[in-house]
mmCIF file of C-alpha atoms in Angstrom:
data_model
loop_
_atom_site.group_PDB
_atom_site.id
_atom_site.type_symbol
_atom_site.label_atom_id
_atom_site.label_comp_id
_atom_site.label_asym_id
_atom_site.label_seq_id
_atom_site.Cartn_x
_atom_site.Cartn_y
_atom_site.Cartn_z
ATOM 1 C CA MET A 1 51.853 23.663 2.363
ATOM 2 C CA ALA A 2 48.497 23.462 0.755
ATOM 3 C CA LYS A 3 45.570 23.727 3.083
ATOM 4 C CA LYS A 4 43.453 20.658 3.507
ATOM 5 C CA ALA A 5 40.039 20.998 2.058
ATOM 6 C CA ALA A 6 37.453 21.440 4.746
ATOM 7 C CA LYS A 7 35.466 18.317 5.307
ATOM 8 C CA LYS A 8 31.952 18.785 4.066
ATOM 9 C CA SER A 9 29.053 18.028 6.308
ATOM 10 C CA PRO A 10 26.439 15.503 5.129
ATOM 11 C CA GLN A 11 24.133 18.457 4.442
ATOM 12 C CA GLN A 12 26.764 20.145 2.223
ATOM 13 C CA SER A 13 27.638 16.981 0.300
ATOM 14 C CA ARG A 14 24.070 15.821 -0.113
ATOM 15 C CA THR A 15 23.132 15.070 -3.703
ATOM 16 C CA ALA A 16 19.930 16.737 -4.740
ATOM 17 C CA ALA A 17 17.260 14.340 -5.969
ATOM 18 C CA PRO A 18 13.876 15.269 -7.420
ATOM 19 C CA ALA A 19 10.870 14.324 -5.299
ATOM 20 C CA GLY A 20 9.612 10.834 -5.999
ATOM 21 C CA THR A 21 12.916 9.559 -7.473
ATOM 22 C CA VAL A 22 14.476 8.278 -4.224
ATOM 23 C CA PRO A 23 13.529 4.637 -3.514
ATOM 24 C CA VAL A 24 11.972 3.721 -0.172
ATOM 25 C CA VAL A 25 14.324 1.731 2.091
ATOM 26 C CA GLY A 26 14.496 0.792 5.748
ATOM 27 C CA ALA A 27 14.489 3.669 8.232
ATOM 28 C CA ARG A 28 18.023 2.842 9.479
ATOM 29 C CA GLU A 29 19.550 2.200 6.073
ATOM 30 C CA ASP A 30 21.652 4.735 4.196
ATOM 31 C CA CYS A 31 19.507 7.079 2.134
ATOM 32 C CA PRO A 32 19.737 6.124 -1.571
ATOM 33 C CA CYS A 33 20.230 9.817 -2.464
ATOM 34 C CA GLY A 34 23.912 9.546 -1.447
ATOM 35 C CA SER A 35 23.842 11.994 1.456
ATOM 36 C CA GLY A 36 25.483 9.574 3.872
ATOM 37 C CA ARG A 37 22.609 10.003 6.287
ATOM 38 C CA ARG A 38 20.091 7.398 7.389
ATOM 39 C CA TYR A 39 16.918 7.281 5.337
ATOM 40 C CA LYS A 40 14.686 8.289 8.267
ATOM 41 C CA ALA A 41 16.697 11.507 8.748
ATOM 42 C CA CYS A 42 16.850 12.338 5.066
ATOM 43 C CA HIS A 43 14.314 11.590 2.332
ATOM 44 C CA GLY A 44 12.390 9.412 4.776
ATOM 45 C CA ARG A 45 11.165 12.624 6.388
ATOM 46 C CA GLU A 46 9.505 13.615 3.134
ATOM 47 C CA ALA A 47 7.922 10.165 2.832
ATOM 48 C CA ALA A 48 6.654 10.352 6.415
ATOM 49 C CA HIS A 49 5.209 13.796 5.760
ATOM 50 C CA ALA A 50 3.428 12.474 2.676
ATOM 51 C CA VAL A 51 1.924 9.673 4.764
ATOM 52 C CA GLN A 52 0.638 12.156 7.339
ATOM 53 C CA GLU A 53 -1.002 14.446 4.791
ATOM 54 C CA LEU A 54 -4.678 13.568 5.176
ATOM 55 C CA VAL A 55 -7.156 14.271 2.411
ATOM 56 C CA HIS A 56 -10.468 14.656 4.241
ATOM 57 C CA ARG A 57 -12.664 14.144 1.161
ATOM 58 C CA PRO A 58 -10.723 11.672 -1.006
ATOM 59 C CA PHE A 59 -13.703 10.943 -3.267
ATOM 60 C CA GLU A 60 -14.671 14.560 -3.918
ATOM 61 C CA GLY A 61 -15.092 15.157 -7.641
ATOM 62 C CA LEU A 62 -15.964 11.541 -8.413
ATOM 63 C CA PRO A 63 -19.508 10.664 -9.534
ATOM 64 C CA GLY A 64 -21.382 9.189 -6.569
ATOM 65 C CA GLU A 65 -19.084 10.528 -3.851
ATOM 66 C CA ALA A 66 -21.572 9.600 -1.107
ATOM 67 C CA ASP A 67 -21.869 6.035 -2.397
ATOM 68 C CA TRP A 68 -18.062 5.699 -2.483
ATOM 69 C CA VAL A 69 -18.091 6.566 1.220
ATOM 70 C CA ALA A 70 -20.938 4.145 1.957
ATOM 71 C CA LEU A 71 -19.197 1.261 0.201
ATOM 72 C CA ARG A 72 -15.932 2.055 1.943
ATOM 73 C CA GLU A 73 -17.378 2.205 5.465
ATOM 74 C CA LEU A 74 -20.875 0.724 5.684
ATOM 75 C CA VAL A 75 -21.647 -1.892 3.044
ATOM 76 C CA PRO A 76 -20.210 -5.415 3.361
ATOM 77 C CA ALA A 77 -20.616 -6.730 -0.185
ATOM 78 C CA ALA A 78 -21.111 -4.611 -3.293
ATOM 79 C CA THR A 79 -19.633 -4.008 -6.731
ATOM 80 C CA VAL A 80 -19.711 -1.089 -9.171
ATOM 81 C CA PRO A 81 -18.622 -1.062 -12.829
ATOM 82 C CA LEU A 82 -15.912 1.539 -13.412
ATOM 83 C CA LYS A 83 -15.014 3.142 -16.727
ATOM 84 C CA LEU A 84 -11.422 4.188 -17.375
ATOM 85 C CA ASN A 85 -10.732 7.404 -19.213
ATOM 86 C CA ALA A 86 -9.090 7.124 -22.621
ATOM 87 C CA ALA A 87 -5.550 7.843 -21.426
ATOM 88 C CA THR A 88 -5.732 5.233 -18.662
ATOM 89 C CA ALA A 89 -7.203 2.579 -20.940
ATOM 90 C CA ALA A 90 -4.426 3.188 -23.469
ATOM 91 C CA GLY A 91 -1.792 2.445 -20.835
ATOM 92 C CA ALA A 92 -3.160 -0.994 -19.940
ATOM 93 C CA GLU A 93 -1.252 -4.115 -20.933
ATOM 94 C CA GLY A 94 -3.360 -6.634 -22.806
ATOM 95 C CA ASP A 95 -7.108 -6.813 -23.019
ATOM 96 C CA VAL A 96 -9.097 -5.459 -20.057
ATOM 97 C CA PRO A 97 -12.696 -6.624 -20.564
ATOM 98 C CA SER A 98 -13.961 -4.764 -17.492
ATOM 99 C CA VAL A 99 -12.964 -2.916 -14.337
ATOM 100 C CA SER A 100 -15.140 -3.220 -11.236
ATOM 101 C CA LEU A 101 -14.913 -1.709 -7.791
ATOM 102 C CA ALA A 102 -15.490 -4.249 -5.004
ATOM 103 C CA THR A 103 -16.048 -3.456 -1.344
ATOM 104 C CA VAL A 104 -13.505 -6.058 -0.265
ATOM 105 C CA LEU A 105 -11.381 -8.762 -1.900
ATOM 106 C CA PRO A 106 -9.967 -12.025 -0.493
ATOM 107 C CA LEU A 107 -7.094 -11.444 1.951
ATOM 108 C CA ALA A 108 -7.824 -7.700 1.643
ATOM 109 C CA TRP A 109 -5.926 -7.567 -1.674
ATOM 110 C CA PRO A 110 -5.821 -4.015 -3.075
ATOM 111 C CA ALA A 111 -6.751 -5.333 -6.514
ATOM 112 C CA LEU A 112 -6.933 -8.499 -8.576
ATOM 113 C CA ARG A 113 -6.461 -9.143 -12.272
ATOM 114 C CA ARG A 114 -8.504 -12.167 -13.222
ATOM 115 C CA PRO A 115 -7.357 -14.776 -15.754
ATOM 116 C CA ASP A 116 -9.504 -13.156 -18.461
ATOM 117 C CA GLY A 117 -7.779 -9.786 -17.884
ATOM 118 C CA SER A 118 -10.675 -8.125 -16.055
ATOM 119 C CA ILE A 119 -9.889 -6.181 -12.875
ATOM 120 C CA LEU A 120 -11.429 -6.055 -9.417
ATOM 121 C CA LEU A 121 -10.355 -3.028 -7.362
ATOM 122 C CA GLY A 122 -10.766 -3.410 -3.588
ATOM 123 C CA LEU A 123 -12.167 -0.415 -1.716
ATOM 124 C CA GLN A 124 -11.941 -1.558 1.912
ATOM 125 C CA THR A 125 -8.141 -1.662 2.049
ATOM 126 C CA GLN A 126 -5.574 0.022 4.277
ATOM 127 C CA SER A 127 -4.593 3.553 3.262
ATOM 128 C CA SER A 128 -0.875 4.284 3.530
ATOM 129 C CA SER A 129 -0.555 7.727 1.978
ATOM 130 C CA GLY A 130 -3.286 9.635 3.788
ATOM 131 C CA ASP A 131 -5.083 10.015 0.449
ATOM 132 C CA LEU A 132 -7.340 7.049 -0.137
ATOM 133 C CA SER A 133 -7.964 8.120 -3.727
ATOM 134 C CA ARG A 134 -4.214 7.986 -4.467
ATOM 135 C CA ASP A 135 -3.857 4.565 -2.807
ATOM 136 C CA LEU A 136 -6.718 3.139 -4.836
ATOM 137 C CA ALA A 137 -5.358 4.687 -8.022
ATOM 138 C CA ASP A 138 -1.958 3.106 -7.368
ATOM 139 C CA ALA A 139 -3.567 -0.330 -6.984
ATOM 140 C CA LEU A 140 -5.485 0.223 -10.223
ATOM 141 C CA VAL A 141 -2.328 1.253 -12.100
ATOM 142 C CA GLN A 142 -0.575 -1.895 -10.858
ATOM 143 C CA ALA A 143 -3.524 -4.072 -11.886
ATOM 144 C CA LEU A 144 -3.501 -2.626 -15.415
ATOM 145 C CA THR A 145 -0.001 -3.989 -15.964
ATOM 146 C CA ALA A 146 -0.270 -7.164 -13.833
ATOM 147 C CA GLU A 147 -0.217 -10.646 -15.260
ATOM 148 C CA PRO A 148 -3.711 -12.130 -15.676
ATOM 149 C CA GLY A 149 -4.604 -14.250 -12.665
ATOM 150 C CA ALA A 150 -2.394 -12.255 -10.257
ATOM 151 C CA PRO A 151 -3.367 -10.228 -7.185
ATOM 152 C CA VAL A 152 -1.825 -6.804 -6.629
ATOM 153 C CA PRO A 153 0.450 -6.644 -3.553
ATOM 154 C CA THR A 154 0.143 -3.982 -0.886
ATOM 155 C CA ARG A 155 2.669 -1.152 -1.172
ATOM 156 C CA ARG A 156 3.065 2.520 -0.308
ATOM 157 C CA ALA A 157 1.643 4.704 -3.065
ATOM 158 C CA PRO A 158 4.119 7.240 -4.471
ATOM 159 C CA ALA A 159 3.460 10.766 -3.251
ATOM 160 C CA ASP A 160 3.318 12.056 -6.823
ATOM 161 C CA GLY A 161 1.200 9.223 -8.165
ATOM 162 C CA PRO A 162 -2.175 9.756 -9.859
ATOM 163 C CA ARG A 163 -5.524 9.867 -8.070
ATOM 164 C CA LEU A 164 -8.732 8.116 -9.107
ATOM 165 C CA GLN A 165 -10.030 11.441 -10.395
ATOM 166 C CA GLU A 166 -7.236 11.346 -13.008
ATOM 167 C CA LEU A 167 -7.806 7.733 -14.113
ATOM 168 C CA LEU A 168 -11.579 7.306 -14.331
ATOM 169 C CA ASP A 169 -14.161 8.639 -16.773
ATOM 170 C CA LEU A 170 -15.862 11.284 -14.634
ATOM 171 C CA ASP A 171 -18.928 11.345 -16.878
ATOM 172 C CA SER A 172 -19.706 7.684 -16.222
ATOM 173 C CA PRO A 173 -22.430 7.056 -13.595
ATOM 174 C CA PHE A 174 -21.603 5.292 -10.335
ATOM 175 C CA VAL A 175 -24.284 2.645 -9.739
ATOM 176 C CA PRO A 176 -23.604 0.203 -6.864
ATOM 177 C CA ALA A 177 -24.986 -3.323 -6.880
ATOM 178 C CA VAL A 178 -25.350 -4.590 -3.300
ATOM 179 C CA HIS A 179 -24.908 -8.361 -2.892
ATOM 180 C CA THR A 180 -25.983 -10.798 -0.211
ATOM 181 C CA GLY A 181 -22.546 -12.459 -0.274
ATOM 182 C CA PHE A 182 -19.111 -12.489 -1.842
ATOM 183 C CA GLU A 183 -19.680 -14.819 -4.784
ATOM 184 C CA PHE A 184 -18.472 -11.995 -7.035
ATOM 185 C CA TRP A 185 -14.932 -12.908 -5.923
ATOM 186 C CA LEU A 186 -15.037 -15.910 -8.232
ATOM 187 C CA GLU A 187 -15.831 -16.240 -11.910
ATOM 188 C CA ASP A 188 -17.712 -19.486 -11.159
ATOM 189 C CA ALA A 189 -18.633 -19.489 -7.476
ATOM 190 C CA GLU A 190 -20.940 -22.511 -7.812
ATOM 191 C CA SER A 191 -17.999 -24.758 -8.665
ATOM 192 C CA ALA A 192 -15.922 -23.697 -5.652
ATOM 193 C CA THR A 193 -14.749 -26.562 -3.448
ATOM 194 C CA GLY A 194 -12.475 -27.242 -0.496
ATOM 195 C CA GLU A 195 -10.817 -24.301 1.261
ATOM 196 C CA VAL A 196 -12.065 -21.815 -1.329
ATOM 197 C CA ALA A 197 -15.676 -22.809 -0.678
ATOM 198 C CA ALA A 198 -15.106 -22.788 3.089
ATOM 199 C CA SER A 199 -13.535 -19.318 2.961
ATOM 200 C CA LEU A 200 -16.444 -18.016 0.889
ATOM 201 C CA GLU A 201 -18.949 -19.519 3.334
ATOM 202 C CA ARG A 202 -17.212 -17.847 6.309
ATOM 203 C CA ALA A 203 -17.182 -14.485 4.567
ATOM 204 C CA ASN A 204 -20.861 -14.742 3.654
ATOM 205 C CA ALA A 205 -21.796 -15.680 7.223
ATOM 206 C CA SER A 206 -20.156 -12.519 8.583
ATOM 207 C CA ALA A 207 -21.882 -10.101 6.182
ATOM 208 C CA ILE A 208 -24.646 -7.956 7.696
ATOM 209 C CA PRO A 209 -27.727 -8.028 5.411
ATOM 210 C CA THR A 210 -27.764 -4.673 3.610
ATOM 211 C CA GLN A 211 -29.930 -3.107 0.907
ATOM 212 C CA LYS A 212 -29.730 0.198 -0.948
ATOM 213 C CA LEU A 213 -32.883 2.309 -1.046
ATOM 214 C CA THR A 214 -34.040 3.204 -4.547
ATOM 215 C CA GLY A 215 -36.068 6.366 -3.861
ATOM 216 C CA VAL A 216 -33.321 8.483 -2.249
ATOM 217 C CA ASP A 217 -29.604 8.717 -2.911
ATOM 218 C CA SER A 218 -26.881 6.981 -0.895
ATOM 219 C CA SER A 219 -29.177 5.514 1.755
ATOM 220 C CA TYR A 220 -28.604 1.969 3.049
ATOM 221 C CA TRP A 221 -30.833 -0.229 5.202
ATOM 222 C CA CYS A 222 -29.196 -2.964 7.254
ATOM 223 C CA SER A 223 -30.463 -5.672 9.569
ATOM 224 C CA THR A 224 -29.003 -6.749 12.909
ATOM 225 C CA PRO A 225 -30.437 -9.253 15.405
ATOM 226 C CA GLU A 226 -31.693 -6.574 17.808
ATOM 227 C CA LYS A 227 -32.868 -3.805 15.443
ATOM 228 C CA ASN A 228 -32.557 -2.524 11.920
ATOM 229 C CA HIS A 229 -30.875 0.694 10.858
ATOM 230 C CA LEU A 230 -30.946 3.222 8.062
ATOM 231 C CA ARG A 231 -27.613 4.917 7.334
ATOM 232 C CA TRP A 232 -27.761 7.793 4.876
ATOM 233 C CA VAL A 233 -24.611 9.418 3.510
ATOM 234 C CA MET A 234 -25.196 13.103 2.763
ATOM 235 C CA THR A 235 -23.067 15.666 0.936
ATOM 236 C CA VAL A 236 -24.590 18.694 2.688
ATOM 237 C CA PRO A 237 -21.858 20.571 4.633
ATOM 238 C CA GLU A 238 -21.721 19.204 8.169
ATOM 239 C CA GLU A 239 -22.553 22.347 10.161
ATOM 240 C CA GLN A 240 -25.451 23.202 7.875
ATOM 241 C CA LEU A 241 -26.773 19.632 8.016
ATOM 242 C CA LEU A 242 -26.546 19.414 11.815
ATOM 243 C CA ASP A 243 -28.484 22.666 12.160
ATOM 244 C CA ALA A 244 -31.225 21.333 9.891
ATOM 245 C CA LEU A 245 -31.375 17.966 11.676
ATOM 246 C CA ALA A 246 -31.587 19.771 15.009
ATOM 247 C CA ARG A 247 -34.517 21.891 13.837
ATOM 248 C CA LEU A 248 -36.325 18.797 12.560
ATOM 249 C CA SER A 249 -35.596 16.874 15.765
ATOM 250 C CA ALA A 250 -36.910 19.673 17.958
ATOM 251 C CA ALA A 251 -40.086 19.821 15.862
ATOM 252 C CA GLY A 252 -40.586 16.051 16.044
ATOM 253 C CA ASP A 253 -40.055 15.681 12.307
ATOM 254 C CA ALA A 254 -36.774 13.728 12.252
ATOM 255 C CA SER A 255 -38.169 10.206 12.512
ATOM 256 C CA LEU A 256 -39.074 7.824 9.708
ATOM 257 C CA GLY A 257 -42.323 6.731 11.299
ATOM 258 C CA GLU A 258 -43.558 4.938 14.385
ATOM 259 C CA GLY A 259 -40.841 3.153 16.344
ATOM 260 C CA THR A 260 -38.000 4.874 14.469
ATOM 261 C CA LYS A 261 -35.506 7.384 15.836
ATOM 262 C CA LEU A 262 -32.668 9.536 14.548
ATOM 263 C CA VAL A 263 -29.957 8.427 16.989
ATOM 264 C CA GLY A 264 -26.858 10.256 15.754
ATOM 265 C CA SER A 265 -24.452 10.281 12.855
ATOM 266 C CA PHE A 266 -21.125 9.062 11.556
ATOM 267 C CA ARG A 267 -18.456 11.321 10.127
ATOM 268 C CA ALA A 268 -16.663 9.582 7.244
ATOM 269 C CA HIS A 269 -14.284 10.924 4.589
ATOM 270 C CA GLY A 270 -15.541 14.468 4.969
ATOM 271 C CA LEU A 271 -19.244 13.587 4.792
ATOM 272 C CA THR A 272 -21.919 13.186 7.459
ATOM 273 C CA VAL A 273 -23.984 10.005 7.773
ATOM 274 C CA PRO A 274 -27.197 10.334 9.837
ATOM 275 C CA VAL A 275 -28.322 7.037 11.405
ATOM 276 C CA TRP A 276 -31.832 5.928 12.358
ATOM 277 C CA ASP A 277 -32.818 3.024 14.553
ATOM 278 C CA LEU A 278 -35.682 1.025 13.040
ATOM 279 C CA PRO A 279 -37.947 -1.708 14.353
ATOM 280 C CA VAL A 280 -36.780 -5.215 13.501
ATOM 281 C CA ALA A 281 -39.872 -5.712 11.362
ATOM 282 C CA MET A 282 -39.186 -2.634 9.212
ATOM 283 C CA THR A 283 -37.759 -3.685 5.853
ATOM 284 C CA ALA A 284 -35.883 -1.672 3.256
ATOM 285 C CA ALA A 285 -39.090 -1.438 1.214
ATOM 286 C CA ASP A 286 -40.894 -0.050 4.270
ATOM 287 C CA CYS A 287 -38.306 2.745 4.450
ATOM 288 C CA GLU A 288 -38.811 4.048 0.918
ATOM 289 C CA LYS A 289 -41.810 6.351 1.439
ATOM 290 C CA PRO A 290 -40.768 7.677 4.871
ATOM 291 C CA ALA A 291 -37.246 8.364 3.575
ATOM 292 C CA ALA A 292 -38.571 10.241 0.550
ATOM 293 C CA ALA A 293 -40.822 12.314 2.814
ATOM 294 C CA PHE A 294 -37.921 13.065 5.144
ATOM 295 C CA ALA A 295 -35.795 14.152 2.170
ATOM 296 C CA GLU A 296 -38.462 16.722 1.309
ATOM 297 C CA ARG A 297 -38.626 18.010 4.903
ATOM 298 C CA LEU A 298 -34.840 18.247 5.065
ATOM 299 C CA ALA A 299 -34.612 20.102 1.745
ATOM 300 C CA ALA A 300 -37.244 22.616 2.903
ATOM 301 C CA THR A 301 -35.403 23.161 6.189
ATOM 302 C CA LEU A 302 -32.076 23.650 4.418
ATOM 303 C CA ASP A 303 -33.691 26.163 2.058
ATOM 304 C CA ALA A 304 -34.947 28.297 4.964
ATOM 305 C CA PRO A 305 -32.074 28.624 7.455
ATOM 306 C CA ALA A 306 -32.793 30.439 10.703
ATOM 307 C CA PRO A 307 -31.077 30.938 14.076
ATOM 308 C CA LEU A 308 -31.574 27.941 16.363
ATOM 309 C CA THR A 309 -33.889 28.245 19.334
ATOM 310 C CA ALA A 310 -32.809 27.043 22.770
ATOM 311 C CA GLU A 311 -34.627 23.747 22.232
ATOM 312 C CA GLU A 312 -33.022 23.328 18.818
ATOM 313 C CA ARG A 313 -29.571 24.037 20.260
ATOM 314 C CA ARG A 314 -30.137 21.282 22.821
ATOM 315 C CA ALA A 315 -31.167 18.907 20.046
ATOM 316 C CA ARG A 316 -28.054 19.837 18.087
ATOM 317 C CA ALA A 317 -25.796 19.260 21.097
ATOM 318 C CA ASN A 318 -27.371 15.843 21.560
ATOM 319 C CA LEU A 319 -26.648 14.959 17.912
ATOM 320 C CA VAL A 320 -23.055 16.149 18.169
ATOM 321 C CA ASN A 321 -22.514 14.126 21.353
ATOM 322 C CA ARG A 322 -23.659 11.022 19.497
ATOM 323 C CA GLN A 323 -21.487 11.599 16.454
ATOM 324 C CA VAL A 324 -18.826 8.961 15.731
ATOM 325 C CA THR A 325 -15.871 9.534 13.392
ATOM 326 C CA LEU A 326 -15.060 6.473 11.303
ATOM 327 C CA ASN A 327 -11.728 7.701 9.908
#
């Protein structure tokens, strides 16, 4: 009598599938690869791993990396013209008059293709892949093939999808325009009525007044009822920057003038963001000269590293204790 063939285990009978070709389904559904196992125990593990892979500096390599971080985390309303590289532009469907980055879009849409074919790409959106650059690139790719007048829905970016660094012209400058409100959402904001006008009014009322300094890079003044602040995104490596800030603090050279104080820093997308408290009467224009002078002091301190003294170590510890991670 012929022997019965041994029953194969799910692992033995599993059909191999290249990464990125297996559709995403519910965790308890059968895996589309044909293994007979639930998705969460099969290719879902790979998807979960991709989600957990965190890229600490998602904007590294893009022009204006520090401003990308500022617009993602600190600035309520701003736009930046983006230029696609030749290969990306060739893959668009229909005419694309312009592509602009926007801090946030209505209903937190990842992107929007306007009726004229132009694109708004939202920056302050939820990241699902652990690589914000890949998530934004996926929204941009969707917008390039979307019907005019349609928003781009939220979805999980494919693990092998492109990143912004692969889609944009990396020789094009990154020049943010900070706005007082969100009128840039609409092609003709003055004609808005009803719920659209009410929604726009609510959004504008919640925006903290913010201005970008012109004399130093990636530095943003903002106004709150109790005090003003200057938040300055810097690309200097964190440990090196903290040492320099500590030396300046210990020497009494870390302020931006009378009534100002370096109070700590944020950590955001791999960069460090020192924060100063300012008097309520101190405007963005008032910050320009003191900020430029501080930039010179910081550069000189960074150029002449030295072991920290006991007082400088205490100043550094104080800065570290006041550091807040935003992501």
